[in-house]
Short mmCIF file of C-alpha atoms in Angstrom, two decimals:
data_model
loop_
_atom_site.label_atom_id
_atom_site.label_comp_id
_atom_site.label_asym_id
_atom_site.label_seq_id
_atom_site.Cartn_x
_atom_site.Cartn_y
_atom_site.Cartn_z
CA MET A 1 0.03 -0.02 -0.01
CA GLU A 2 1.45 3.45 -0.96
CA ALA A 3 1.87 6.07 1.56
CA ILE A 4 -1.26 8.53 1.71
CA THR A 5 -2.10 11.45 3.88
CA VAL A 6 -4.96 11.65 6.43
CA GLY A 7 -6.65 14.15 4.26
CA GLN A 8 -6.46 11.69 1.31
CA TYR A 9 -7.59 8.78 3.53
CA ASN A 10 -10.66 10.80 4.63
CA LEU A 11 -11.61 12.00 1.21
CA VAL A 12 -11.70 8.33 -0.10
CA TYR A 13 -13.51 7.13 3.15
CA ASN A 14 -16.15 9.82 2.66
CA ILE A 15 -16.70 9.14 -1.09
CA PHE A 16 -17.05 5.34 -0.35
CA SER A 17 -19.73 6.24 2.34
CA PHE A 18 -21.63 8.73 -0.13
CA THR A 19 -21.53 6.08 -2.79
CA PHE A 20 -23.08 3.45 -0.47
CA ALA A 21 -25.69 5.90 0.54
CA CYS A 22 -26.57 6.83 -3.18
CA MET A 23 -26.85 3.24 -4.12
CA PHE A 24 -29.06 2.19 -1.23
CA ALA A 25 -31.39 5.23 -1.59
CA THR A 26 -31.81 4.45 -5.36
CA PHE A 27 -32.61 0.90 -4.48
CA ILE A 28 -35.33 1.95 -2.11
CA PHE A 29 -36.70 4.49 -4.73
CA LEU A 30 -36.84 1.89 -7.38
CA VAL A 31 -38.58 -0.76 -5.45
CA LEU A 32 -41.21 1.86 -4.05
CA SER A 33 -41.70 2.92 -7.68
CA ARG A 34 -42.17 -0.28 -9.43
CA SER A 35 -46.00 0.06 -9.03
CA ASN A 36 -46.03 3.42 -10.94
CA VAL A 37 -45.11 1.77 -14.21
CA ALA A 38 -47.08 -0.82 -16.26
CA PRO A 39 -46.25 -4.47 -15.42
CA ARG A 40 -44.55 -5.05 -18.58
CA TYR A 41 -41.79 -2.43 -17.77
CA ARG A 42 -41.37 -3.70 -14.18
CA GLY A 43 -38.69 -6.36 -15.15
CA ALA A 44 -36.40 -3.38 -16.13
CA LEU A 45 -37.00 -1.73 -12.77
CA THR A 46 -36.30 -4.93 -11.00
CA MET A 47 -32.94 -5.27 -12.79
CA SER A 48 -32.22 -1.54 -12.00
CA ALA A 49 -32.85 -2.25 -8.37
CA LEU A 50 -30.60 -5.26 -8.34
CA VAL A 51 -27.81 -3.29 -9.97
CA VAL A 52 -27.76 -0.70 -7.16
CA ILE A 53 -28.32 -2.99 -4.31
CA VAL A 54 -25.41 -5.32 -5.45
CA ALA A 55 -23.25 -2.10 -6.14
CA GLY A 56 -24.21 -0.71 -2.64
CA TYR A 57 -23.32 -4.10 -0.96
CA HIS A 58 -19.94 -3.96 -2.76
CA TYR A 59 -19.20 -0.26 -1.72
CA PHE A 60 -20.11 -1.40 1.75
CA ARG A 61 -17.29 -3.88 1.64
CA ILE A 62 -14.84 -1.62 -0.14
CA PHE A 63 -15.42 0.91 2.56
CA GLU A 64 -14.76 -1.78 5.39
CA SER A 65 -11.61 -2.87 3.59
CA TRP A 66 -10.43 0.65 3.25
CA ALA A 67 -11.16 1.33 6.90
CA GLY A 68 -9.29 -1.75 7.93
CA ALA A 69 -6.28 -1.04 5.74
CA PHE A 70 -5.07 2.14 7.49
CA VAL A 71 -4.73 3.33 11.20
CA ILE A 72 -4.89 6.88 12.15
CA ASP A 73 -3.44 8.34 15.22
CA GLY A 74 -3.96 12.12 15.59
CA THR A 75 -2.41 13.44 12.46
CA SER A 76 -0.43 10.39 11.48
CA ILE A 77 -1.50 7.60 9.41
CA SER A 78 0.11 4.11 8.84
CA VAL A 79 -0.85 0.99 7.08
CA THR A 80 -2.23 -1.92 9.22
CA GLY A 81 -0.85 -4.57 6.92
CA GLU A 82 -4.32 -5.65 5.93
CA PRO A 83 -4.60 -5.29 2.26
CA PHE A 84 -7.06 -2.81 0.64
CA ASN A 85 -9.20 -5.28 -1.48
CA ASP A 86 -9.94 -3.78 -4.76
CA ALA A 87 -11.23 -6.95 -6.36
CA TYR A 88 -14.72 -6.18 -4.96
CA ARG A 89 -15.08 -3.66 -7.77
CA TYR A 90 -14.58 -6.17 -10.27
CA ILE A 91 -16.83 -8.90 -8.88
CA ASP A 92 -19.55 -6.07 -8.54
CA TRP A 93 -18.92 -5.10 -12.35
CA ALA A 94 -19.11 -8.76 -13.34
CA LEU A 95 -22.71 -9.03 -11.86
CA THR A 96 -24.02 -5.75 -12.53
CA VAL A 97 -22.72 -4.33 -15.99
CA PRO A 98 -24.59 -7.13 -17.82
CA LEU A 99 -27.60 -6.16 -15.97
CA LEU A 100 -27.21 -2.49 -16.97
CA VAL A 101 -27.60 -3.36 -20.91
CA ALA A 102 -30.34 -5.84 -19.99
CA GLU A 103 -32.25 -3.01 -18.35
CA LEU A 104 -32.09 -0.94 -21.50
CA VAL A 105 -33.42 -3.77 -23.69
CA ALA A 106 -36.17 -4.71 -21.07
CA VAL A 107 -37.41 -1.03 -21.14
CA LEU A 108 -37.54 -1.02 -24.97
CA GLY A 109 -40.29 -3.59 -24.71
CA LEU A 110 -39.32 -5.68 -27.72
CA ALA A 111 -40.73 -9.03 -28.74
CA ARG A 112 -39.52 -11.73 -26.31
CA LYS A 113 -37.36 -13.58 -28.84
CA GLU A 114 -35.61 -10.42 -30.27
CA ALA A 115 -35.20 -9.04 -26.54
CA GLY A 116 -33.58 -12.42 -25.47
CA LYS A 117 -31.05 -12.39 -28.26
CA LEU A 118 -30.10 -8.77 -27.68
CA THR A 119 -29.78 -9.38 -23.94
CA PHE A 120 -27.61 -12.29 -24.45
CA SER A 121 -25.22 -10.86 -26.98
CA LEU A 122 -24.89 -7.35 -25.05
CA GLY A 123 -24.69 -9.14 -21.65
CA PHE A 124 -22.06 -11.44 -22.78
CA ALA A 125 -20.03 -8.60 -24.24
CA ALA A 126 -20.42 -6.65 -20.93
CA LEU A 127 -19.17 -9.58 -18.95
CA LEU A 128 -16.21 -10.12 -21.36
CA MET A 129 -15.32 -6.46 -21.02
CA VAL A 130 -15.18 -6.70 -17.30
CA ILE A 131 -13.08 -9.91 -17.20
CA LEU A 132 -10.55 -8.74 -19.75
CA GLY A 133 -9.99 -5.64 -17.72
CA TYR A 134 -9.11 -7.31 -14.54
CA PRO A 135 -5.60 -8.92 -15.27
CA GLY A 136 -4.49 -5.39 -16.29
CA GLU A 137 -5.91 -3.77 -13.15
CA ILE A 138 -4.02 -5.93 -10.75
CA ALA A 139 -0.72 -5.84 -12.96
CA ASP A 140 2.21 -3.93 -11.89
CA SER A 141 3.49 -3.38 -15.42
CA THR A 142 2.29 -0.68 -17.65
CA THR A 143 2.41 -2.77 -20.75
CA THR A 144 0.37 -5.61 -19.28
CA ARG A 145 -2.26 -2.92 -18.16
CA LEU A 146 -2.31 -1.46 -21.62
CA ILE A 147 -2.54 -4.85 -23.38
CA TRP A 148 -5.57 -6.00 -21.14
CA GLY A 149 -7.11 -2.67 -21.36
CA THR A 150 -7.10 -2.74 -25.06
CA LEU A 151 -8.62 -6.24 -25.23
CA SER A 152 -11.34 -5.14 -22.94
CA THR A 153 -12.15 -2.10 -25.39
CA ILE A 154 -13.01 -4.48 -28.05
CA PRO A 155 -16.32 -5.89 -26.45
CA PHE A 156 -17.04 -2.15 -25.35
CA VAL A 157 -17.00 -1.07 -28.96
CA TYR A 158 -19.29 -3.89 -29.98
CA ILE A 159 -21.68 -2.75 -27.45
CA LEU A 160 -21.60 0.93 -28.62
CA TYR A 161 -22.09 -0.29 -32.17
CA VAL A 162 -25.15 -2.34 -31.30
CA LEU A 163 -26.60 0.56 -29.27
CA PHE A 164 -25.91 3.18 -31.78
CA SER A 165 -26.32 1.36 -35.11
CA GLN A 166 -28.37 -1.78 -34.55
CA LEU A 167 -30.78 -0.41 -31.95
CA GLY A 168 -30.79 3.01 -33.62
CA ASP A 169 -33.88 2.05 -35.71
CA THR A 170 -35.79 0.88 -32.68
CA ILE A 171 -35.00 3.92 -30.49
CA ASN A 172 -35.90 6.36 -33.47
CA ALA A 173 -39.20 4.67 -33.88
CA GLN A 174 -40.18 5.72 -30.29
CA THR A 175 -42.28 8.76 -29.93
CA GLY A 176 -41.93 12.06 -28.04
CA GLU A 177 -40.06 12.17 -24.65
CA VAL A 178 -39.40 8.49 -24.67
CA LYS A 179 -37.15 8.87 -27.71
CA THR A 180 -35.18 11.77 -25.94
CA LEU A 181 -35.00 9.73 -22.87
CA LEU A 182 -33.67 6.48 -24.53
CA LYS A 183 -31.18 8.65 -26.40
CA ASN A 184 -30.10 10.21 -23.14
CA ALA A 185 -29.84 6.66 -21.56
CA ARG A 186 -27.55 5.57 -24.57
CA LEU A 187 -25.47 8.81 -24.24
CA LEU A 188 -25.06 8.02 -20.41
CA ILE A 189 -23.75 4.76 -21.12
CA LEU A 190 -21.26 6.31 -23.70
CA ALA A 191 -20.11 8.96 -21.17
CA THR A 192 -19.97 6.99 -17.94
CA TRP A 193 -18.63 3.62 -19.53
CA GLY A 194 -16.17 5.77 -21.59
CA PHE A 195 -15.11 7.29 -18.15
CA TYR A 196 -13.89 3.99 -16.73
CA PRO A 197 -10.98 3.53 -19.28
CA ILE A 198 -9.70 6.97 -18.46
CA VAL A 199 -9.57 6.01 -14.70
CA TYR A 200 -8.07 2.65 -15.53
CA LEU A 201 -5.30 4.49 -17.44
CA LEU A 202 -4.55 6.99 -14.50
CA PRO A 203 -1.77 4.83 -12.93
CA VAL A 204 -0.19 4.91 -16.43
CA ILE A 205 -0.45 8.69 -16.73
CA LEU A 206 0.26 9.64 -13.12
CA PRO A 207 3.49 8.89 -11.16
CA SER A 208 2.85 5.42 -9.84
CA THR A 209 4.32 5.90 -6.44
CA SER A 210 2.10 8.72 -5.61
CA GLY A 211 -0.71 8.34 -3.01
CA SER A 212 -2.71 10.73 -5.21
CA THR A 213 -2.97 8.00 -7.81
CA ILE A 214 -4.81 5.61 -5.49
CA VAL A 215 -7.05 8.46 -4.51
CA ALA A 216 -7.73 9.56 -8.06
CA LEU A 217 -8.52 5.92 -8.97
CA GLN A 218 -11.09 5.47 -6.14
CA VAL A 219 -12.76 8.77 -6.55
CA GLY A 220 -13.00 8.48 -10.21
CA TYR A 221 -14.55 4.84 -10.10
CA ALA A 222 -16.89 5.79 -7.45
CA ILE A 223 -18.23 8.86 -9.41
CA ALA A 224 -18.55 6.74 -12.58
CA ASP A 225 -20.42 3.96 -10.71
CA ILE A 226 -22.85 6.51 -9.18
CA LEU A 227 -23.69 7.93 -12.67
CA ALA A 228 -23.78 4.61 -14.57
CA LYS A 229 -25.91 2.68 -11.90
CA ALA A 230 -27.95 5.04 -9.76
CA GLY A 231 -28.34 7.97 -12.34
CA TYR A 232 -28.89 5.47 -15.23
CA GLY A 233 -31.48 3.53 -13.02
CA ILE A 234 -33.48 6.65 -12.61
CA LEU A 235 -33.31 7.38 -16.21
CA ILE A 236 -34.61 3.89 -16.95
CA TYR A 237 -37.55 4.57 -14.55
CA ASN A 238 -38.32 7.70 -16.40
CA ILE A 239 -38.46 5.88 -19.55
CA ALA A 240 -40.67 3.04 -18.17
CA LYS A 241 -43.09 5.66 -16.57
CA GLN A 242 -43.39 7.61 -19.87
CA LYS A 243 -44.00 4.30 -21.89
CA SER A 244 -46.67 3.24 -19.33
CA GLU A 245 -48.44 6.48 -19.91
CA GLN A 246 -48.65 5.88 -23.49
CA LEU A 247 -50.46 2.64 -22.98
CA PRO A 248 -54.13 3.22 -23.06
CA GLU A 249 -55.08 0.26 -20.73
CA TRP A 250 -52.55 1.66 -18.28
CA ASN A 251 -54.16 5.06 -18.50
CA ALA A 252 -57.56 3.64 -18.02
CA VAL A 253 -56.34 2.29 -14.59
CA GLY A 254 -55.20 5.78 -14.01
CA VAL A 255 -52.22 5.41 -11.79
CA GLU A 256 -52.33 8.93 -11.04
CA ALA A 257 -56.01 9.02 -10.20
CA ALA A 258 -56.63 5.70 -8.46
CA PRO A 259 -54.40 3.42 -6.41
CA ALA A 260 -52.78 0.58 -8.65
CA ALA A 261 -54.88 -2.44 -8.00
CA GLY A 262 -53.60 -4.62 -5.04
CA ASP A 263 -50.10 -3.39 -5.41
CA MET B 1 -5.82 -25.12 9.45
CA GLU B 2 -3.53 -25.91 6.57
CA ALA B 3 -1.02 -23.36 5.37
CA ILE B 4 -2.36 -21.29 2.50
CA THR B 5 -0.88 -18.37 0.42
CA VAL B 6 -2.30 -14.79 0.56
CA GLY B 7 -3.39 -15.41 -3.02
CA GLN B 8 -5.37 -18.35 -2.05
CA TYR B 9 -6.89 -16.67 1.01
CA ASN B 10 -8.01 -13.80 -1.28
CA LEU B 11 -9.38 -16.07 -3.90
CA VAL B 12 -11.69 -17.85 -1.31
CA TYR B 13 -12.49 -14.55 0.35
CA ASN B 14 -13.68 -12.98 -2.91
CA ILE B 15 -15.71 -15.98 -3.99
CA PHE B 16 -17.51 -16.09 -0.78
CA SER B 17 -18.37 -12.47 -1.03
CA PHE B 18 -19.35 -12.97 -4.85
CA THR B 19 -21.64 -15.93 -3.61
CA PHE B 20 -23.37 -13.78 -0.97
CA ALA B 21 -23.98 -11.15 -3.53
CA CYS B 22 -25.45 -13.51 -6.00
CA MET B 23 -27.85 -15.11 -3.30
CA PHE B 24 -28.92 -11.82 -2.02
CA ALA B 25 -29.54 -10.28 -5.39
CA THR B 26 -31.44 -13.28 -6.38
CA PHE B 27 -33.58 -13.09 -3.34
CA ILE B 28 -34.58 -9.61 -4.19
CA PHE B 29 -35.31 -10.55 -7.73
CA LEU B 30 -37.62 -13.45 -6.68
CA VAL B 31 -39.44 -11.26 -3.97
CA LEU B 32 -40.09 -8.53 -6.53
CA SER B 33 -41.06 -10.93 -9.19
CA ARG B 34 -43.63 -12.91 -7.28
CA SER B 35 -46.37 -10.80 -8.69
CA ASN B 36 -45.40 -11.65 -12.30
CA VAL B 37 -46.87 -15.08 -11.69
CA ALA B 38 -50.25 -16.45 -11.00
CA PRO B 39 -51.13 -16.87 -7.26
CA ARG B 40 -51.03 -20.62 -7.55
CA TYR B 41 -47.30 -20.51 -8.43
CA ARG B 42 -46.22 -18.04 -5.90
CA GLY B 43 -45.55 -20.61 -3.34
CA ALA B 44 -42.76 -22.08 -5.48
CA LEU B 45 -41.22 -18.54 -5.67
CA THR B 46 -41.55 -17.96 -1.92
CA MET B 47 -39.54 -21.30 -1.36
CA SER B 48 -36.88 -20.21 -3.99
CA ALA B 49 -36.72 -16.94 -2.23
CA LEU B 50 -36.21 -18.69 1.21
CA VAL B 51 -33.57 -20.84 -0.07
CA VAL B 52 -31.41 -18.02 -1.46
CA ILE B 53 -31.70 -15.76 1.45
CA VAL B 54 -30.83 -18.58 4.03
CA ALA B 55 -27.95 -19.58 1.69
CA GLY B 56 -26.90 -15.86 1.61
CA TYR B 57 -26.99 -15.62 5.35
CA HIS B 58 -24.79 -18.64 5.72
CA TYR B 59 -22.33 -17.53 3.18
CA PHE B 60 -22.09 -14.22 5.13
CA ARG B 61 -21.19 -16.25 8.23
CA ILE B 62 -18.66 -18.64 6.30
CA PHE B 63 -17.29 -15.36 4.91
CA GLU B 64 -16.85 -13.83 8.40
CA SER B 65 -15.36 -17.16 9.74
CA TRP B 66 -12.90 -17.24 6.95
CA ALA B 67 -11.84 -13.51 7.51
CA GLY B 68 -11.35 -14.42 11.13
CA ALA B 69 -9.30 -17.53 10.87
CA PHE B 70 -6.32 -15.71 9.13
CA VAL B 71 -4.50 -12.50 9.66
CA ILE B 72 -2.64 -10.97 6.62
CA ASP B 73 0.32 -8.49 7.14
CA GLY B 74 1.50 -7.22 3.94
CA THR B 75 2.49 -10.46 1.97
CA SER B 76 2.52 -12.73 4.79
CA ILE B 77 -0.41 -14.71 6.22
CA SER B 78 -0.83 -16.63 9.51
CA VAL B 79 -3.54 -18.49 11.17
CA THR B 80 -5.23 -16.67 14.07
CA GLY B 81 -6.23 -19.73 16.08
CA GLU B 82 -9.90 -19.20 15.50
CA PRO B 83 -11.22 -22.09 13.64
CA PHE B 84 -12.70 -21.73 10.21
CA ASN B 85 -16.18 -23.06 10.78
CA ASP B 86 -17.36 -25.33 7.92
CA ALA B 87 -20.47 -26.64 9.60
CA TYR B 88 -22.38 -23.58 8.55
CA ARG B 89 -22.57 -25.19 5.08
CA TYR B 90 -24.26 -28.41 6.43
CA ILE B 91 -26.65 -26.27 8.46
CA ASP B 92 -27.61 -24.32 5.32
CA TRP B 93 -27.99 -27.60 3.35
CA ALA B 94 -30.20 -29.06 5.99
CA LEU B 95 -32.48 -26.21 5.51
CA THR B 96 -32.39 -25.38 1.85
CA VAL B 97 -32.01 -28.83 0.20
CA PRO B 98 -35.38 -30.02 1.22
CA LEU B 99 -36.79 -26.70 -0.09
CA LEU B 100 -35.30 -27.17 -3.37
CA VAL B 101 -37.21 -30.39 -4.21
CA ALA B 102 -40.30 -28.76 -2.72
CA GLU B 103 -39.99 -25.78 -5.17
CA LEU B 104 -39.98 -28.16 -8.12
CA VAL B 105 -43.00 -30.06 -6.80
CA ALA B 106 -44.78 -26.74 -6.14
CA VAL B 107 -44.27 -25.44 -9.60
CA LEU B 108 -45.53 -28.56 -11.19
CA GLY B 109 -48.93 -27.51 -9.77
CA LEU B 110 -50.20 -30.96 -8.88
CA ALA B 111 -53.25 -31.84 -6.84
CA ARG B 112 -52.61 -30.95 -3.19
CA LYS B 113 -52.66 -34.69 -1.91
CA GLU B 114 -50.18 -35.81 -4.44
CA ALA B 115 -48.00 -32.87 -3.99
CA GLY B 116 -47.95 -33.07 -0.21
CA LYS B 117 -46.91 -36.85 -0.50
CA LEU B 118 -44.07 -35.99 -3.10
CA THR B 119 -42.89 -33.08 -1.15
CA PHE B 120 -42.75 -35.17 2.10
CA SER B 121 -40.79 -38.15 0.72
CA LEU B 122 -38.47 -36.13 -1.53
CA GLY B 123 -37.75 -33.63 1.19
CA PHE B 124 -37.10 -36.26 3.84
CA ALA B 125 -34.69 -38.00 1.46
CA ALA B 126 -32.99 -34.68 0.83
CA LEU B 127 -32.54 -33.96 4.53
CA LEU B 128 -31.26 -37.55 5.07
CA MET B 129 -28.64 -36.99 2.24
CA VAL B 130 -27.28 -34.03 3.93
CA ILE B 131 -27.24 -35.45 7.38
CA LEU B 132 -25.43 -38.62 6.26
CA GLY B 133 -22.85 -36.65 4.47
CA TYR B 134 -21.67 -34.60 7.43
CA PRO B 135 -19.87 -37.10 9.66
CA GLY B 136 -17.78 -38.02 6.61
CA GLU B 137 -17.12 -34.38 5.91
CA ILE B 138 -15.62 -33.68 9.47
CA ALA B 139 -13.77 -37.07 9.46
CA ASP B 140 -9.79 -37.13 9.19
CA SER B 141 -10.02 -40.79 7.98
CA THR B 142 -10.49 -41.36 4.35
CA THR B 143 -12.45 -44.53 4.97
CA THR B 144 -14.93 -42.77 7.38
CA ARG B 145 -15.27 -40.25 4.58
CA LEU B 146 -16.02 -42.78 1.94
CA ILE B 147 -18.47 -44.78 4.30
CA TRP B 148 -20.64 -41.85 5.03
CA GLY B 149 -20.38 -40.41 1.51
CA THR B 150 -21.74 -43.72 0.16
CA LEU B 151 -24.60 -43.80 2.66
CA SER B 152 -25.52 -40.15 1.64
CA THR B 153 -25.64 -41.32 -1.90
CA ILE B 154 -28.51 -43.73 -1.38
CA PRO B 155 -31.30 -40.97 -0.63
CA PHE B 156 -29.71 -38.96 -3.63
CA VAL B 157 -30.20 -41.96 -5.99
CA TYR B 158 -33.66 -42.29 -4.69
CA ILE B 159 -34.42 -38.49 -5.41
CA LEU B 160 -33.06 -38.91 -8.92
CA TYR B 161 -35.34 -42.19 -9.29
CA VAL B 162 -38.39 -40.17 -8.33
CA LEU B 163 -37.47 -37.25 -10.53
CA PHE B 164 -36.69 -39.25 -13.63
CA SER B 165 -39.03 -42.17 -13.38
CA GLN B 166 -41.99 -41.45 -11.22
CA LEU B 167 -42.29 -37.77 -12.19
CA GLY B 168 -41.19 -38.39 -15.75
CA ASP B 169 -44.95 -38.94 -17.00
CA THR B 170 -46.01 -35.61 -15.16
CA ILE B 171 -43.24 -33.59 -16.82
CA ASN B 172 -43.88 -35.15 -20.28
CA ALA B 173 -47.56 -34.30 -19.99
CA GLN B 174 -46.66 -30.56 -19.86
CA THR B 175 -46.68 -28.59 -23.02
CA GLY B 176 -44.26 -26.41 -25.09
CA GLU B 177 -41.67 -24.33 -23.20
CA VAL B 178 -42.76 -25.37 -19.90
CA LYS B 179 -41.77 -29.08 -20.67
CA THR B 180 -38.38 -28.01 -21.73
CA LEU B 181 -37.79 -25.81 -18.72
CA LEU B 182 -38.94 -28.59 -16.35
CA LYS B 183 -36.57 -31.02 -18.01
CA ASN B 184 -33.78 -28.28 -17.64
CA ALA B 185 -34.58 -28.05 -13.98
CA ARG B 186 -34.30 -31.62 -13.53
CA LEU B 187 -31.02 -31.77 -15.35
CA LEU B 188 -29.85 -28.86 -13.32
CA ILE B 189 -30.55 -30.87 -10.08
CA LEU B 190 -28.67 -33.90 -11.58
CA ALA B 191 -25.56 -31.84 -12.63
CA THR B 192 -25.26 -29.44 -9.79
CA TRP B 193 -26.21 -32.09 -6.99
CA GLY B 194 -23.79 -34.56 -8.77
CA PHE B 195 -21.06 -31.87 -8.45
CA TYR B 196 -21.27 -32.05 -4.51
CA PRO B 197 -19.99 -35.78 -4.30
CA ILE B 198 -17.03 -34.73 -6.52
CA VAL B 199 -16.07 -31.89 -4.32
CA TYR B 200 -16.65 -34.09 -1.29
CA LEU B 201 -14.06 -36.50 -2.60
CA LEU B 202 -11.46 -33.77 -3.37
CA PRO B 203 -9.67 -34.40 0.06
CA VAL B 204 -9.49 -38.03 -0.80
CA ILE B 205 -8.13 -37.41 -4.39
CA LEU B 206 -5.93 -34.47 -3.69
CA PRO B 207 -2.94 -34.55 -1.20
CA SER B 208 -4.50 -33.60 2.10
CA THR B 209 -1.65 -31.47 3.41
CA SER B 210 -2.06 -28.91 0.57
CA GLY B 211 -3.69 -25.54 1.12
CA SER B 212 -4.97 -25.93 -2.51
CA THR B 213 -7.24 -28.73 -1.24
CA ILE B 214 -9.14 -26.29 0.99
CA VAL B 215 -9.27 -23.72 -1.69
CA ALA B 216 -10.64 -26.24 -4.33
CA LEU B 217 -13.18 -27.46 -1.86
CA GLN B 218 -14.32 -23.96 -0.92
CA VAL B 219 -14.48 -22.63 -4.56
CA GLY B 220 -16.23 -25.91 -5.78
CA TYR B 221 -18.84 -25.87 -3.14
CA ALA B 222 -19.56 -22.15 -3.58
CA ILE B 223 -19.94 -22.48 -7.41
CA ALA B 224 -22.29 -25.70 -7.02
CA ASP B 225 -24.37 -23.69 -4.41
CA ILE B 226 -24.75 -20.73 -6.91
CA LEU B 227 -25.94 -22.89 -9.56
CA ALA B 228 -28.07 -25.19 -7.44
CA LYS B 229 -29.91 -22.34 -5.57
CA ALA B 230 -29.70 -19.18 -7.48
CA GLY B 231 -29.65 -20.43 -11.03
CA TYR B 232 -32.32 -22.99 -10.28
CA GLY B 233 -34.43 -20.34 -8.40
CA ILE B 234 -34.32 -18.36 -11.76
CA LEU B 235 -35.31 -21.40 -13.63
CA ILE B 236 -38.25 -22.07 -11.32
CA TYR B 237 -39.35 -18.56 -11.89
CA ASN B 238 -39.33 -18.97 -15.60
CA ILE B 239 -41.29 -22.20 -15.44
CA ALA B 240 -43.86 -20.36 -13.14
CA LYS B 241 -44.13 -17.52 -15.49
CA GLN B 242 -44.72 -19.76 -18.58
CA LYS B 243 -47.13 -21.79 -16.62
CA SER B 244 -49.07 -18.49 -15.56
CA GLU B 245 -49.30 -17.46 -19.24
CA GLN B 246 -51.05 -20.68 -20.09
CA LEU B 247 -53.80 -19.96 -17.70
CA PRO B 248 -56.70 -18.14 -19.39
CA GLU B 249 -57.85 -16.43 -16.17
CA TRP B 250 -54.41 -15.07 -15.60
CA ASN B 251 -54.17 -13.77 -19.15
CA ALA B 252 -57.44 -12.22 -18.71
CA VAL B 253 -56.16 -10.27 -15.72
CA GLY B 254 -53.43 -9.50 -18.20
CA VAL B 255 -50.17 -9.25 -16.14
CA GLU B 256 -48.66 -7.73 -19.32
CA ALA B 257 -51.31 -5.28 -19.99
CA ALA B 258 -52.85 -4.24 -16.57
CA PRO B 259 -51.67 -3.91 -13.02
CA ALA B 260 -51.06 -7.28 -11.46
CA ALA B 261 -53.91 -8.34 -9.25
CA GLY B 262 -52.79 -8.96 -5.73
CA ASP B 263 -49.22 -7.58 -6.27
#
């Protein structure tokens, strides 16, 4: 473990706690809001809720691991010898990133067969992207980091291709606000997922012996995770809500006017 | 406790955390998805949800016990003297394995009397299988391990006999996708439950002094548990959903079109 200052320790500590709170709050929001959308879109909200609770659990673990790796005595900080376990983040991504693309497919409301095929290919690409990134993340050598990082980019480019080219027509066929929201969700994937490779490259760009590299890496990943999971989940909820309001039978039930039957 | 390396410690630690996350996420999925199936199949989903939350709880305990048994200082690892408690796994199985067979019977939607009899005999056989395995698991002698392992296989063979012979006609009488899914569930039981005896025999096959035996045992059981409980639970959900869609009265309520009654 590199040497860090008390200030740096506290910054990372607080960011981890903040991230846990964001994920947990979004989980409760999504569970409570499921009944606001038509049943056919609830699967998308269930997946969004799973993503943020799984991420919340892992941030809790990361937080505990960070707190256990250092000991503070007044203004001095030293390492305890317990390693700071970063692997949680990759375990989290292996579970949640495939679900993130599945959410988007689910909220589109495609025919079952088409949706199944898309979910499988996008989900598999997402999992591959995470798995290929890991050997580079734990490597000390810059070359190894760059090689695995590049390999990991291949499935990422494939996902972007599907979202912007193959799914382009489906998204353009939507009407009004739904179309705008779906395009925003797609852009959010591009922007937040594109942020991870930048954070991944920080140890290559910044001097590797510096404690600020660790801090930049942890804070960067935490912000990216909040946007890509909690922010994205709320966007998916808005899409599901708008699409529900376009359904005549759902409007007849009048979710705004009468309580949802038996929910 | 045998000597293990830091890398082996971390691998098992991360696998336990991953297993907990899988079980917990599946629990939330099953609870949220209960309303997507007809009321008559919700019992099967409740049981699936119980299985994964009980398993998740025990993996949390196993995880804590593992973390407490070792202390890491930088790159060196030593034992604390606290024993690693493996018994949690058998306690878990004694509770969950009878429920796994009960899930399958519940999702078949048989007449109450027949279902009750099947659940009792299969559940009892499952419990017996777990109880008979335990004395062998904690034994140091290979002979003792083999004797109890063999005894434990008898109820396992009985369960397979019921699933493939006695229940064969019931399963073949189902239509379309439900039939395929039920056959898959039965195969998943055969494949995953058949995996446990292999893991059970690892200490006999591998050199018993090696830390890698412990690692192989823990990782093997964890993977088998994820597939046999979380994977199986999702399969049971799919069967329940397909069977619900075959019910005219459930389609009339229109879970896809209108709010789920009694959600």
